CSV table of C-alpha atoms in Angstrom, one decimal:
chain,number,residue,atom,x,y,z
A,1470,MET,CA,-12.4,4.7,16.6
A,1471,VAL,CA,-12.3,7.1,13.7
A,1472,VAL,CA,-8.9,8.8,13.2
A,1473,GLY,CA,-10.1,12.2,12.1
A,1474,LYS,CA,-11.8,13.4,8.9
A,1475,ASN,CA,-8.6,15.3,8.0
A,1476,PRO,CA,-5.2,13.8,8.2
A,1477,ASN,CA,-4.3,15.1,11.6
A,1478,GLN,CA,-0.8,15.5,12.9
A,1479,ASP,CA,-0.7,12.3,15.0
A,1480,ASP,CA,-1.7,10.4,11.9
A,1481,ASP,CA,1.0,12.0,9.8
A,1482,ALA,CA,3.6,11.5,12.5
A,1483,ALA,CA,2.7,7.8,12.7
A,1484,THR,CA,3.0,7.4,8.9
A,1485,ASP,CA,6.4,9.2,9.0
A,1486,LEU,CA,7.6,6.8,11.7
A,1487,LEU,CA,6.5,3.9,9.6
A,1488,PHE,CA,8.2,5.2,6.5
A,1489,LYS,CA,11.4,5.8,8.4
A,1490,ALA,CA,11.2,2.4,10.0
A,1491,LEU,CA,10.8,0.7,6.7
A,1492,ALA,CA,13.4,2.8,4.9
A,1493,ASP,CA,16.3,0.8,6.0
A,1494,PRO,CA,17.2,-2.7,4.8
A,1495,ILE,CA,18.6,-3.8,8.2
A,1496,ARG,CA,15.3,-2.8,9.8
A,1497,ARG,CA,13.3,-4.7,7.2
A,1498,ASP,CA,15.5,-7.7,7.9
A,1499,ILE,CA,14.9,-7.3,11.7
A,1500,LEU,CA,11.1,-7.3,11.0
A,1501,ARG,CA,11.3,-10.5,9.0
A,1502,ARG,CA,13.4,-12.3,11.6
A,1503,ALA,CA,11.2,-11.0,14.5
A,1504,HIS,CA,8.2,-12.3,12.6
A,1505,GLU,CA,9.6,-15.8,12.1
A,1506,SER,CA,11.3,-16.3,15.5
A,1507,ARG,CA,11.9,-14.1,18.6
A,1508,PRO,CA,15.5,-13.2,18.2
A,1509,SER,CA,17.5,-11.3,20.8
A,1510,VAL,CA,19.1,-8.0,20.0
A,1511,SER,CA,22.6,-9.5,20.3
A,1512,ALA,CA,21.6,-12.4,18.0
A,1513,LEU,CA,20.3,-9.8,15.5
A,1514,ALA,CA,23.5,-7.8,15.7
A,1515,ARG,CA,25.5,-11.0,14.8
A,1516,GLU,CA,23.5,-11.2,11.6
A,1517,HIS,CA,24.7,-7.8,10.4
A,1518,PRO,CA,28.1,-6.1,10.4
A,1519,ILE,CA,27.0,-3.7,13.1
A,1520,SER,CA,27.5,-3.3,16.9
A,1521,VAL,CA,24.9,-4.3,19.5
A,1522,THR,CA,24.5,-0.6,20.3
A,1523,ALA,CA,23.8,0.2,16.6
A,1524,MET,CA,21.3,-2.7,16.5
A,1525,GLN,CA,19.6,-1.4,19.7
A,1526,LYS,CA,19.1,1.9,17.8
A,1527,HIS,CA,17.5,0.1,14.9
A,1528,VAL,CA,15.2,-1.8,17.2
A,1529,ALA,CA,14.2,1.4,18.9
A,1530,VAL,CA,13.2,2.9,15.6
A,1531,LEU,CA,10.9,-0.1,14.9
A,1532,GLU,CA,9.5,0.2,18.5
A,1533,ARG,CA,8.6,3.8,17.9
A,1534,ALA,CA,6.7,2.9,14.7
A,1535,GLU,CA,4.9,0.3,16.8
A,1536,LEU,CA,6.1,-2.6,14.6
A,1537,VAL,CA,8.0,-4.5,17.3
A,1538,SER,CA,8.1,-4.7,21.1
A,1539,LYS,CA,11.1,-5.7,23.3
A,1540,GLN,CA,10.9,-8.0,26.2
A,1541,ARG,CA,13.6,-8.6,28.8
A,1542,VAL,CA,14.3,-12.3,29.2
A,1543,GLY,CA,17.2,-12.9,31.6
A,1544,ARG,CA,20.1,-10.9,30.3
A,1545,GLU,CA,18.7,-10.9,26.7
A,1546,SER,CA,16.4,-8.4,25.0
A,1547,ILE,CA,14.0,-10.4,22.9
A,1548,VAL,CA,12.4,-8.7,19.9
A,1549,GLN,CA,9.0,-9.7,18.6
A,1550,THR,CA,6.6,-8.2,16.1
A,1551,ARG,CA,3.7,-6.5,17.8
A,1552,SER,CA,0.6,-8.5,17.4
A,1553,ASP,CA,-1.9,-6.3,19.2
A,1554,ALA,CA,-4.7,-5.7,16.9
A,1555,LEU,CA,-4.6,-1.9,17.0
A,1556,ALA,CA,-1.0,-1.6,16.1
A,1557,ARG,CA,-1.5,-4.2,13.3
A,1558,ALA,CA,-4.5,-2.3,12.0
A,1559,ARG,CA,-2.6,1.0,12.0
A,1560,ALA,CA,0.3,-0.5,10.2
A,1561,ALA,CA,-2.0,-2.0,7.5
A,1562,LEU,CA,-4.0,1.1,7.0
A,1563,ASP,CA,-0.8,3.2,6.9
A,1564,ARG,CA,0.6,0.8,4.3
A,1565,LEU,CA,-2.6,1.3,2.2
A,1566,GLU,CA,-2.3,5.0,2.5
A,1567,ALA,CA,1.3,5.0,1.3
A,1568,GLN,CA,0.4,2.6,-1.5
A,1569,TRP,CA,-2.5,4.8,-2.7
A,1570,ARG,CA,-0.5,8.0,-2.4
A,1571,GLY,CA,2.0,6.5,-4.8
A,1572,ARG,CA,-0.8,5.4,-7.2
A,1573,ILE,CA,-2.5,8.8,-7.1
A,1574,GLU,CA,0.8,10.5,-7.9
A,1575,ARG,CA,1.2,8.2,-10.9
A,1576,MET,CA,-2.4,8.9,-12.0
A,1577,GLU,CA,-1.6,12.6,-11.9
A,1578,GLN,CA,1.5,12.0,-14.0
A,1579,ILE,CA,-0.5,10.1,-16.6
A,1580,LEU,CA,-3.0,12.9,-16.8
A,1581,GLU,CA,-0.2,15.5,-17.2
A,1582,THR,CA,1.6,13.4,-19.8
A,1583,ASP,CA,-1.5,12.7,-21.9
A,1584,LYS,CA,-2.5,16.3,-21.8
A,1585,GLY,CA,0.9,17.2,-23.3
A,1586,ASP,CA,0.3,14.7,-26.1
A,1587,THR,CA,-3.0,16.2,-27.3
B,1474,MET,CA,-0.3,17.2,-4.3
B,1475,PRO,CA,-3.7,16.0,-5.5
B,1476,VAL,CA,-4.6,14.1,-2.2
B,1477,ILE,CA,-7.1,16.2,-0.3
B,1478,ASP,CA,-8.3,13.9,2.4
B,1479,VAL,CA,-7.3,10.7,4.2
B,1480,ASP,CA,-9.7,9.0,6.6
B,1481,LYS,CA,-8.8,5.8,8.5
B,1482,ASP,CA,-11.1,3.9,10.7
B,1483,LEU,CA,-9.2,1.4,12.8
B,1484,ASP,CA,-12.4,-0.4,14.0
B,1485,ALA,CA,-14.0,-0.9,10.6
B,1486,LEU,CA,-10.6,-1.4,9.0
B,1487,THR,CA,-11.2,1.0,6.2
B,1488,MET,CA,-9.0,3.6,4.6
B,1489,THR,CA,-10.5,6.3,2.4
B,1490,ILE,CA,-8.3,8.5,0.3
B,1491,THR,CA,-9.6,11.4,-1.8
B,1492,ALA,CA,-7.8,13.2,-4.5
B,1493,GLU,CA,-8.7,16.1,-6.8
B,1494,PHE,CA,-7.6,16.2,-10.4
B,1495,GLU,CA,-7.8,18.8,-13.2
B,1496,ALA,CA,-9.8,16.5,-15.4
B,1497,ASP,CA,-13.4,15.4,-16.0
B,1498,ALA,CA,-15.0,12.4,-14.5
B,1499,GLU,CA,-14.9,10.5,-17.9
B,1500,ARG,CA,-11.1,11.0,-18.0
B,1501,LEU,CA,-10.6,9.7,-14.5
B,1502,TRP,CA,-12.9,6.7,-15.3
B,1503,GLN,CA,-10.5,5.8,-18.1
B,1504,LEU,CA,-7.7,5.4,-15.6
B,1505,TRP,CA,-9.7,2.4,-14.3
B,1506,ALA,CA,-11.4,1.2,-17.5
B,1507,ASP,CA,-8.4,1.0,-19.8
B,1508,PRO,CA,-6.0,-1.8,-18.8
B,1509,ARG,CA,-3.1,-0.1,-20.6
B,1510,GLN,CA,-3.6,3.0,-18.4
B,1511,LEU,CA,-4.1,0.8,-15.3
B,1512,GLU,CA,-0.7,-0.7,-15.9
B,1513,ARG,CA,0.9,2.7,-15.8
B,1514,TRP,CA,-0.3,3.4,-12.2
B,1515,TRP,CA,-1.3,0.2,-10.3
B,1516,GLY,CA,2.2,-1.1,-9.5
B,1517,PRO,CA,5.1,1.0,-8.4
B,1518,PRO,CA,7.8,1.4,-11.0
B,1519,SER,CA,9.8,-1.3,-9.2
B,1520,HIS,CA,6.9,-3.7,-9.6
B,1521,PRO,CA,5.3,-3.1,-13.0
B,1522,SER,CA,1.8,-4.6,-13.4
B,1523,THR,CA,0.4,-6.5,-16.3
B,1524,PHE,CA,-3.4,-6.8,-16.7
B,1525,VAL,CA,-4.1,-10.0,-18.6
B,1526,GLU,CA,-7.9,-9.8,-18.5
B,1527,HIS,CA,-9.9,-6.7,-17.6
B,1528,GLU,CA,-13.3,-5.4,-18.4
B,1529,LEU,CA,-15.4,-3.1,-16.2
B,1530,THR,CA,-18.7,-5.1,-16.3
B,1531,ALA,CA,-20.5,-6.3,-13.2
B,1532,GLY,CA,-19.6,-9.9,-12.6
B,1533,SER,CA,-16.4,-9.9,-14.7
B,1534,ARG,CA,-13.1,-11.0,-13.4
B,1535,THR,CA,-9.8,-9.1,-13.8
B,1536,ILE,CA,-6.6,-11.0,-13.8
B,1537,TYR,CA,-3.3,-9.3,-13.3
B,1538,PHE,CA,0.2,-9.8,-11.9
B,1539,MET,CA,3.0,-7.6,-10.7
B,1540,THR,CA,6.6,-8.4,-11.4
B,1541,ALA,CA,9.1,-7.9,-8.6
B,1542,PRO,CA,12.7,-6.8,-9.3
B,1543,ASP,CA,13.9,-10.4,-8.8
B,1544,GLY,CA,11.5,-11.5,-11.5
B,1545,GLU,CA,9.0,-13.1,-9.1
B,1546,GLN,CA,5.4,-12.6,-10.1
B,1547,HIS,CA,2.6,-11.6,-7.6
B,1548,HIS,CA,-0.8,-12.5,-9.0
B,1549,GLY,CA,-4.0,-10.8,-8.2
B,1550,ARG,CA,-7.6,-11.0,-9.1
B,1551,TRP,CA,-10.5,-8.5,-9.0
B,1552,LEU,CA,-14.1,-9.4,-9.0
B,1553,ILE,CA,-16.0,-6.5,-10.5
B,1554,GLU,CA,-19.3,-6.2,-8.6
B,1555,GLU,CA,-20.8,-2.8,-9.3
B,1556,VAL,CA,-20.2,-0.6,-12.3
B,1557,GLU,CA,-21.8,2.8,-12.9
B,1558,PRO,CA,-19.6,4.7,-15.4
B,1559,PRO,CA,-18.2,7.2,-14.9
B,1560,HIS,CA,-19.1,7.6,-11.2
B,1561,ARG,CA,-18.9,4.4,-9.2
B,1562,LEU,CA,-17.1,1.2,-9.2
B,1563,HIS,CA,-17.0,-1.6,-6.5
B,1564,MET,CA,-14.8,-4.6,-6.6
B,1565,THR,CA,-12.8,-7.0,-4.4
B,1566,ASP,CA,-9.1,-7.5,-4.8
B,1567,ASP,CA,-7.7,-11.0,-4.0
B,1568,VAL,CA,-4.1,-12.1,-3.8
B,1569,VAL,CA,-4.0,-15.5,-5.7
B,1570,ASP,CA,-1.3,-18.0,-6.5
B,1571,ASP,CA,-0.1,-18.6,-10.0
B,1572,LYS,CA,-2.9,-21.1,-10.6
B,1573,GLY,CA,-5.4,-18.4,-9.7
B,1574,ARG,CA,-6.3,-19.9,-6.3
B,1575,PRO,CA,-6.8,-17.4,-3.5
B,1576,GLU,CA,-4.1,-17.3,-0.9
B,1577,ASP,CA,-4.9,-17.1,2.8
B,1578,GLY,CA,-6.8,-14.0,3.7
B,1579,GLY,CA,-10.0,-12.6,2.4
B,1580,PRO,CA,-10.2,-10.0,-0.3
B,1581,VAL,CA,-9.7,-6.3,0.1
B,1582,GLY,CA,-12.9,-4.4,-0.9
B,1583,MET,CA,-12.5,-1.3,-3.0
B,1584,THR,CA,-15.1,1.3,-3.8
B,1585,ILE,CA,-14.2,4.1,-6.2
B,1586,THR,CA,-16.4,7.2,-6.3
B,1587,ILE,CA,-15.8,9.9,-8.9
B,1588,ALA,CA,-17.5,13.3,-8.7
B,1589,GLU,CA,-17.2,16.1,-11.1
B,1590,THR,CA,-17.3,19.8,-10.1
B,1591,ASP,CA,-16.8,22.8,-12.4
B,1592,ASP,CA,-13.3,22.2,-13.8
B,1593,THR,CA,-12.0,19.5,-11.6
B,1594,ALA,CA,-13.1,16.0,-10.5
B,1595,THR,CA,-12.5,14.2,-7.3
B,1596,MET,CA,-11.8,10.5,-7.0
B,1597,SER,CA,-12.4,8.8,-3.7
B,1598,ILE,CA,-11.1,5.3,-3.0
B,1599,GLN,CA,-12.4,3.4,0.0
B,1600,THR,CA,-10.5,0.2,0.8
B,1601,HIS,CA,-11.8,-2.2,3.3
B,1602,PHE,CA,-10.1,-5.3,4.9
B,1603,THR,CA,-12.7,-8.0,5.1
B,1604,ASP,CA,-10.7,-10.0,7.7
B,1605,ARG,CA,-7.5,-9.9,9.8
B,1606,PRO,CA,-5.5,-12.3,7.5
B,1607,SER,CA,-6.0,-10.0,4.5
B,1608,MET,CA,-4.7,-7.2,6.7
B,1609,GLU,CA,-1.6,-9.2,7.7
B,1610,GLN,CA,-1.0,-9.9,4.0
B,1611,THR,CA,-1.0,-6.2,3.2
B,1612,ILE,CA,1.6,-5.6,6.0
B,1613,GLU,CA,3.8,-8.4,4.7
B,1614,MET,CA,3.8,-7.2,1.2
B,1615,GLY,CA,4.3,-3.7,2.5
B,1616,PHE,CA,7.8,-4.6,3.8
B,1617,GLU,CA,8.8,-5.1,0.2
B,1618,GLN,CA,6.9,-2.5,-1.7
B,1619,GLY,CA,6.5,0.2,1.0
B,1620,MET,CA,10.1,1.1,0.4
B,1621,THR,CA,9.6,1.7,-3.3
B,1622,GLU,CA,6.4,3.7,-2.7
B,1623,MET,CA,8.4,5.9,-0.4
B,1624,LEU,CA,11.1,6.4,-3.0
B,1625,ASP,CA,8.4,7.3,-5.5
B,1626,ARG,CA,7.4,10.0,-3.2
B,1627,VAL,CA,10.8,11.5,-2.6
B,1628,GLU,CA,12.1,11.1,-6.1
B,1629,PRO,CA,10.3,14.1,-7.6
B,1630,LEU,CA,12.4,16.2,-5.2
B,1631,PHE,CA,15.5,15.2,-7.1
B,1632,GLY,CA,14.1,15.7,-10.6
B,1633,PRO,CA,12.3,13.5,-13.1
B,1634,ARG,CA,13.0,9.8,-13.5
B,1635,GLU,CA,14.9,8.4,-16.5
């Protein structure tokens, strides 16, 4: 599947969601914990000074970015990192895009700075 | 914004990003050829990179590391495979431990193409995951660095750094 020659809106939207998801230290912590074990939302809430409701919102942001999925087990909501290949591939390629956008911006800055020197 | 195209292929696991610069091909090549220039752009400001060995000759090995804010060093190695200055460069990038041994996960392939037009030049970087573990590695490292990359992107809105 080729995701467009030009960055299309869906692609940009997915990248935005990923950035937003990773922009918060609590959500990065959720990702780490969900990768190591399969914690419940209430167990995650106990690890941080926030309510279960607030934790549910954080998990929902990660779900929209396709980084985690939620599963109902009895009365608990279990959070796990999504392992389906497509979501992982998208996350990895989005990560590379973000990394290279940063690098290209720094290249541009170097060219500008050096031009100023000569 | 110099980025003019991004192309992702989820099946082939490639990401190609193309940027246009007001410079000639030779100047863009220097960004890759000169280790002191590489150090200014390879790592995000939060993770400065140090290139210990670097020479753009086919068969040569580049050794570098990035230093995290907590002082931890992430080591990497490039194997330079094809060099056609100032237009084409192909290499593989491996995450290695501090003894230079590759970590789990195959290398990430990188092909750089530089094309000159009248008064600008484009640089196209194709990155390719050679296997799933190398992809997972990128996601893991992204948790840490993705954030700083994002700050790099929004910071210009608030004025220059320093």
